[in-house]
XYZ file of C-alpha atoms in Angstrom:
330
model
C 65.175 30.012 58.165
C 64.567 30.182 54.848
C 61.244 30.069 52.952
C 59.609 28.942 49.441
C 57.594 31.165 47.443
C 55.552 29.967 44.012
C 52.942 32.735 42.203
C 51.825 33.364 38.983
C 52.509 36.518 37.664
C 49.742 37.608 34.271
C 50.635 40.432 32.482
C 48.532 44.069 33.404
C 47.202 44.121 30.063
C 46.900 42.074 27.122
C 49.083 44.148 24.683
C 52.082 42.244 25.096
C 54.585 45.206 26.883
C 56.602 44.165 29.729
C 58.320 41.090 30.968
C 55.424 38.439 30.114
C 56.645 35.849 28.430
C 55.179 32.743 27.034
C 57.501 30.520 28.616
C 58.427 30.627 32.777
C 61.218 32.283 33.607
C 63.520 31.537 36.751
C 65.181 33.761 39.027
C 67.289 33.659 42.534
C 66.308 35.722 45.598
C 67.184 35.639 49.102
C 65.602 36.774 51.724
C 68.376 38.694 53.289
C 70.709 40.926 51.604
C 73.783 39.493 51.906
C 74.767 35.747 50.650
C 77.010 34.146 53.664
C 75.387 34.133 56.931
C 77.013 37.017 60.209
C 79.560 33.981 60.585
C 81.248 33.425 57.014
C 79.458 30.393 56.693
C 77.988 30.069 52.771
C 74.698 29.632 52.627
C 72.974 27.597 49.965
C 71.076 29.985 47.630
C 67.115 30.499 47.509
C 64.956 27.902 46.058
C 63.928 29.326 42.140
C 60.775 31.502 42.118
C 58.631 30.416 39.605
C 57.018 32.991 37.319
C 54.654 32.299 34.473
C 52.820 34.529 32.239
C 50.064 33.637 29.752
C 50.022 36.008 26.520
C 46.404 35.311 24.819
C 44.838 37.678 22.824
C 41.314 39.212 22.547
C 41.374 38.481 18.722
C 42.812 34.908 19.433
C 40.069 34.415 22.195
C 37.088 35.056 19.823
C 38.429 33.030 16.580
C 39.213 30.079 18.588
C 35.927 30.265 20.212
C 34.192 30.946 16.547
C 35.911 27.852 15.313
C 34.851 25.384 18.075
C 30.875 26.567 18.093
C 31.229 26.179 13.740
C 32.953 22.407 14.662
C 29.913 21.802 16.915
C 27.041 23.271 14.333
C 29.028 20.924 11.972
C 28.887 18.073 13.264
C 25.409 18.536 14.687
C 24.192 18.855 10.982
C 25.673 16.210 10.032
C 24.564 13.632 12.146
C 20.644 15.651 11.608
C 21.308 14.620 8.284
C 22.370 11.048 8.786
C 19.671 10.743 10.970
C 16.878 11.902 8.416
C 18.437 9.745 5.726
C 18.141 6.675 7.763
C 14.586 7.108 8.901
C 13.227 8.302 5.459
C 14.917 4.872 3.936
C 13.057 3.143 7.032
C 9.437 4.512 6.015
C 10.599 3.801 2.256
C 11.117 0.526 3.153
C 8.034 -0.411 5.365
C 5.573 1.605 3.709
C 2.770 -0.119 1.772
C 2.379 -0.323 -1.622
C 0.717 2.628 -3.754
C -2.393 0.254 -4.804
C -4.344 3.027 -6.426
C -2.038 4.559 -8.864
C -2.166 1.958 -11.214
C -1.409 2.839 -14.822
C -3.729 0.927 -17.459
C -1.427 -1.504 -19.821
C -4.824 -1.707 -22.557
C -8.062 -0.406 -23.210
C -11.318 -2.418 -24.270
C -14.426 -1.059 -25.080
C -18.102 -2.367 -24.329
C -21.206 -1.346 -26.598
C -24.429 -1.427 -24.691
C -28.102 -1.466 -25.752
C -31.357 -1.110 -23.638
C -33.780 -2.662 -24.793
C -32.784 -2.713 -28.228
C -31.543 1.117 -27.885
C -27.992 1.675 -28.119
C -27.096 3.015 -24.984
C -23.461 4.444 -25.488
C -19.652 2.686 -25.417
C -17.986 2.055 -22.359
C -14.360 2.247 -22.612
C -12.058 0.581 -19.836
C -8.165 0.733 -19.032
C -6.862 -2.388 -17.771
C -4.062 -3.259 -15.888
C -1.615 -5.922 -17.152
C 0.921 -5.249 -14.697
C -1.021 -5.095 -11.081
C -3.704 -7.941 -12.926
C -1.865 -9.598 -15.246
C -4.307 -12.765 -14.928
C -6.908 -11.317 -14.450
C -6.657 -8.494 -17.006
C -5.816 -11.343 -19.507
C -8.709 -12.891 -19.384
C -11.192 -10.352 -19.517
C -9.106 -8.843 -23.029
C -9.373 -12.514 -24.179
C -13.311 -12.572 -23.694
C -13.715 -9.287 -25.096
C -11.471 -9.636 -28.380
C -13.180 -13.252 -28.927
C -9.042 -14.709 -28.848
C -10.547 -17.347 -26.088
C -13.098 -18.988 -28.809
C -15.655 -17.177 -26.779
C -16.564 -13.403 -26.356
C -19.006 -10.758 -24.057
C -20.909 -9.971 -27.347
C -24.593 -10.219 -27.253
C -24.089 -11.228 -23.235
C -26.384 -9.563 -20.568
C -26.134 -7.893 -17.171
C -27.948 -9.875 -14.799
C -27.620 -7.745 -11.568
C -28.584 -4.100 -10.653
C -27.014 -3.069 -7.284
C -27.429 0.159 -5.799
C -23.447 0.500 -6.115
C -22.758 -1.119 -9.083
C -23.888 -3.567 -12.221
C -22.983 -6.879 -12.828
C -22.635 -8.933 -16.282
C -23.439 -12.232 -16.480
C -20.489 -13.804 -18.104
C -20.109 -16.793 -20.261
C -21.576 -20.012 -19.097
C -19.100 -22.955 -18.060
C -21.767 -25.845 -19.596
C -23.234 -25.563 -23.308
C -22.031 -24.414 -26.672
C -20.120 -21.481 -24.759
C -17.897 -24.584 -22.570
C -17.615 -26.209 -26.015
C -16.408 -23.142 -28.293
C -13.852 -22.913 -24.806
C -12.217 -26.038 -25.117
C -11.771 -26.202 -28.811
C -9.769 -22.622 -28.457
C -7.745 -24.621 -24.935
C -9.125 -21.731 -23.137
C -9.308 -22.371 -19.311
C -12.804 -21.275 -17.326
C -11.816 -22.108 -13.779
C -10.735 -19.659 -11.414
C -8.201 -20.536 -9.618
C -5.386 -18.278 -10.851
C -8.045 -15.860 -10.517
C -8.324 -16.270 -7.140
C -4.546 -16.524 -5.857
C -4.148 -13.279 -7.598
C -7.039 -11.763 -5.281
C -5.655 -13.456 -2.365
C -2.193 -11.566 -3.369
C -4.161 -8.046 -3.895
C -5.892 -8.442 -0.586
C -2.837 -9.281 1.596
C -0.894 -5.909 -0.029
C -3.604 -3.416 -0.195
C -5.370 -2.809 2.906
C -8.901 -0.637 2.628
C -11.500 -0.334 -0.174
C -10.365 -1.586 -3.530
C -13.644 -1.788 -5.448
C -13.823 2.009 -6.133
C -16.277 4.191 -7.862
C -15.205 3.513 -11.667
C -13.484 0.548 -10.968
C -13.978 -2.952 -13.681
C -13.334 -6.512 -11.902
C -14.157 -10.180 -12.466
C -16.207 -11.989 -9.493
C -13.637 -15.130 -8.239
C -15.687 -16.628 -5.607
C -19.099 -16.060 -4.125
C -18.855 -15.204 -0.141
C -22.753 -16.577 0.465
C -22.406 -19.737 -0.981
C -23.252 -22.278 1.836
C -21.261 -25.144 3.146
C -21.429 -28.541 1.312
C -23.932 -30.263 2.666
C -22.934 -33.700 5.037
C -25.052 -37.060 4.034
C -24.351 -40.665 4.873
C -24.199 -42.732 1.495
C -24.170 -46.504 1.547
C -21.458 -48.326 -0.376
C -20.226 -51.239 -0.631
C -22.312 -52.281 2.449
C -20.799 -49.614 4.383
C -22.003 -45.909 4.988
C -19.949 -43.343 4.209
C -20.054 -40.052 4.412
C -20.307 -37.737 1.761
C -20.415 -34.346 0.835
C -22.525 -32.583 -1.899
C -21.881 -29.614 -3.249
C -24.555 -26.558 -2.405
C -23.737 -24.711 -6.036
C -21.115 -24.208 -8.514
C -18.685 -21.541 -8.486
C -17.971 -18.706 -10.338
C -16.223 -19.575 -13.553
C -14.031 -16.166 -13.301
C -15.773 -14.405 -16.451
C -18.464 -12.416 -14.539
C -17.452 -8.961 -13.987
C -19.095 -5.674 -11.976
C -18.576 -1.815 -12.528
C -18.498 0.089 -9.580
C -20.450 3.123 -9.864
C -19.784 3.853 -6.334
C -17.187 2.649 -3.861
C -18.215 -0.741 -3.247
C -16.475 -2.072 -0.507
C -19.162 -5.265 -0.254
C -17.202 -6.167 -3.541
C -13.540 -6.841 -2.123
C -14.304 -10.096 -0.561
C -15.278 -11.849 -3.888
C -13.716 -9.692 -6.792
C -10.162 -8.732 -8.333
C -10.111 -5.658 -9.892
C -8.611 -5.759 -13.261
C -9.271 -2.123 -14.368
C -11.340 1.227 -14.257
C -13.415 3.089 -16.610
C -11.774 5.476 -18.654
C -14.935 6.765 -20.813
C -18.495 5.858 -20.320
C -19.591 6.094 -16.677
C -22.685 8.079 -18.104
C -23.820 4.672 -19.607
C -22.986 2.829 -16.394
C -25.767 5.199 -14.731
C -28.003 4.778 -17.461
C -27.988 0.696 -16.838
C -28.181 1.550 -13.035
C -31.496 3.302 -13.702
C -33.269 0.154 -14.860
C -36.142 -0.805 -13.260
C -35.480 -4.244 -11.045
C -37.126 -7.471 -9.365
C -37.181 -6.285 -5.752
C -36.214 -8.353 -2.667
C -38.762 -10.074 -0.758
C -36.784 -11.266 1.578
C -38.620 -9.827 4.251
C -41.648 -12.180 3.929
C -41.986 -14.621 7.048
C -42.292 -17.710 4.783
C -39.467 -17.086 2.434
C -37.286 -15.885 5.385
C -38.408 -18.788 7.968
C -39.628 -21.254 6.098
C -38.476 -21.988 2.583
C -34.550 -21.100 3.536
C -34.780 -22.861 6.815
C -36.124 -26.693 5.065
C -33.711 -26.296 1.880
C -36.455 -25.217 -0.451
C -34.404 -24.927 -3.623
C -37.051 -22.618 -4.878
C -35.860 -19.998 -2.535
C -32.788 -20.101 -3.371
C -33.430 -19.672 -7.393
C -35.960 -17.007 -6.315
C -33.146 -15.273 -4.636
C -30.709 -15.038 -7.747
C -33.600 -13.218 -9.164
C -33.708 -10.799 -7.133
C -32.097 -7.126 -8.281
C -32.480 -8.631 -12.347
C -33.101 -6.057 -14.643
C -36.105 -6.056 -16.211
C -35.136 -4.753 -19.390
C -32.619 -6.935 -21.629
C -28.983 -4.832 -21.384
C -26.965 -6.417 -23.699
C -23.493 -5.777 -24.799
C -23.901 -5.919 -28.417
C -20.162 -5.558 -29.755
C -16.903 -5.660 -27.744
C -13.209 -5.360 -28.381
C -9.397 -4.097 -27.793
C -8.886 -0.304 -28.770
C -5.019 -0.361 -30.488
């Protein structure tokens, strides 16, 4: 009988002397000595023994080993990188707007007197491109372009956190000297552009510094529900519990005034001057009296009208703090 025999055959050392090769090599054995079998018969030669030998270097070994970890690094920075880009155009895209670096367009300034004693300018930076409505019309009541100006106007209000002007009225020779000019009093535009603000800018816009025009007042009541007769019918009817603002009131924030952002749209900040917005702060004011049990219980709770023009009262200056000249700085 005859028998098969495969191996693998490596070389004793990896210098590359004796027989290794890179490709198999064949040879013929049998496993007797002589080729024709002890009765002349010719017997079929051995099945080939297959030899292979594997030549690989040291050297070889440790560049091709180099070169796969550097492929792998590679490509591991580059997808880090693709990665990073993506998620850093991601927060680009869903972060919210910057709403406090806002870059003044113009500057007005304010002259004030207490009392008859000028008190200083206040100069403020407004901002045509974040307020473009709203910064319009407070440059066109202090340059006097609306037919109608701020000059020899008072603050009406002493807060704590801030000072508030009284505007121009909407009625009288101010309403006329308005509509000879076409200049608009309402507030509407006004108050779409606040609506706008607050829907962008999250948090605390009426900071410390901070100039903007009152668009709506937050405690005005409900109109009030009455049954009129006419025609021989009742109908019902509503009537009006006050008017509202006109949009040419305005406040400076002499501290962050977050009781401020749900009726006015800041149009700009105080660039020089704050020293005279403390100076009007420390005016001596009507105090509340809101506490007392028949202006609280009572007068509020039947409708007395009295209470409620006793209540605008309230926080008034007692001195007269008049802006006595008021314009655009070129």
């Amino acid at each position: 009988m005859y028998g098969f025999a495969f191996y693998l055959s490596y070389p004793q050392s990896l210098s590359g002397q004796g027989e290794a090769s890179l490709f198999p090599s064949l040879s013929t054995t049998s496993p007797s000595s002589s080729a024709t079998s002890p009765n002349n018969i010719p017997t079929s030669p051995s099945p080939p023994i297959l030899k292979q030998q594997c030549k690989f270097s040291r050297r070889d070994f440790t560049i091709c080993s180099n070169s796969s970890l550097l492929l792998l690094l590679g490509s591991a920075l580059v997808e880090s990188r693709a990665r990073a880009e993506e998620g850093s155009a991601v927060e680009q895209e869903n972060a919210p707007p910057n709403c406090t670096a806002k870059a003044p367009t113009k500057r007005a300034f304010l002259d004030i007197s207490i009392d008859g004693e000028p008190a200083g300018r206040i100069v403020i930076g407004l901002y045509g491109d974040d307020a473009p409505a709203g910064a319009a019309r407070f440059s066109g009541l202090v340059s006097g372009a609306a037919g109608i100006s701020y000059r020899r106007k008072e603050f009406v209000k002493i807060m704590p956190n801030y000072v508030q002007h009284g505007g121009v009225r909407s009625y009288g020779v101010d309403a006329e000297l308005a509509k000879r000019t076409g200049s608009n009093l309402a507030a509407e535009s006004l108050v779409t552009e606040w609506e706008k603000r607050n829907e962008k800018c999250p948090g605390t816009k009426n900071l410390a510094g901070s100039v903007g025009i009152v668009v709506r007042d937050p405690t005005k009541p409900p109109p009030k529900i009455k049954l009129v007769a006419r025609g021989g019918k009742l109908e019902i009817d509503e009537e009006d519990a006050g008017a509202d603002p006109n949009g040419t009131e305005f406040v400076i924030a002499s501290k962050d005034s977050p009781e401020l952002d749900t009726s006015t749209l800041v149009i700009g900040r105080v660039l020089e001057g704050m020293e005279v917005v403390e100076k009007i702060g420390q005016v001596k004011t009507v105090q509340e009296n809101t506490g007392s049990p028949y202006f609280s219980r009572v007068a509020k709770l039947i409708g007395d009208k009295r209470a409620t023009v006793a209540e605008r009262g309230f926080n008034r200056p007692y001195s007269k703090v008049l802006i006595t000249n008021c314009g655009l700085i070129q």
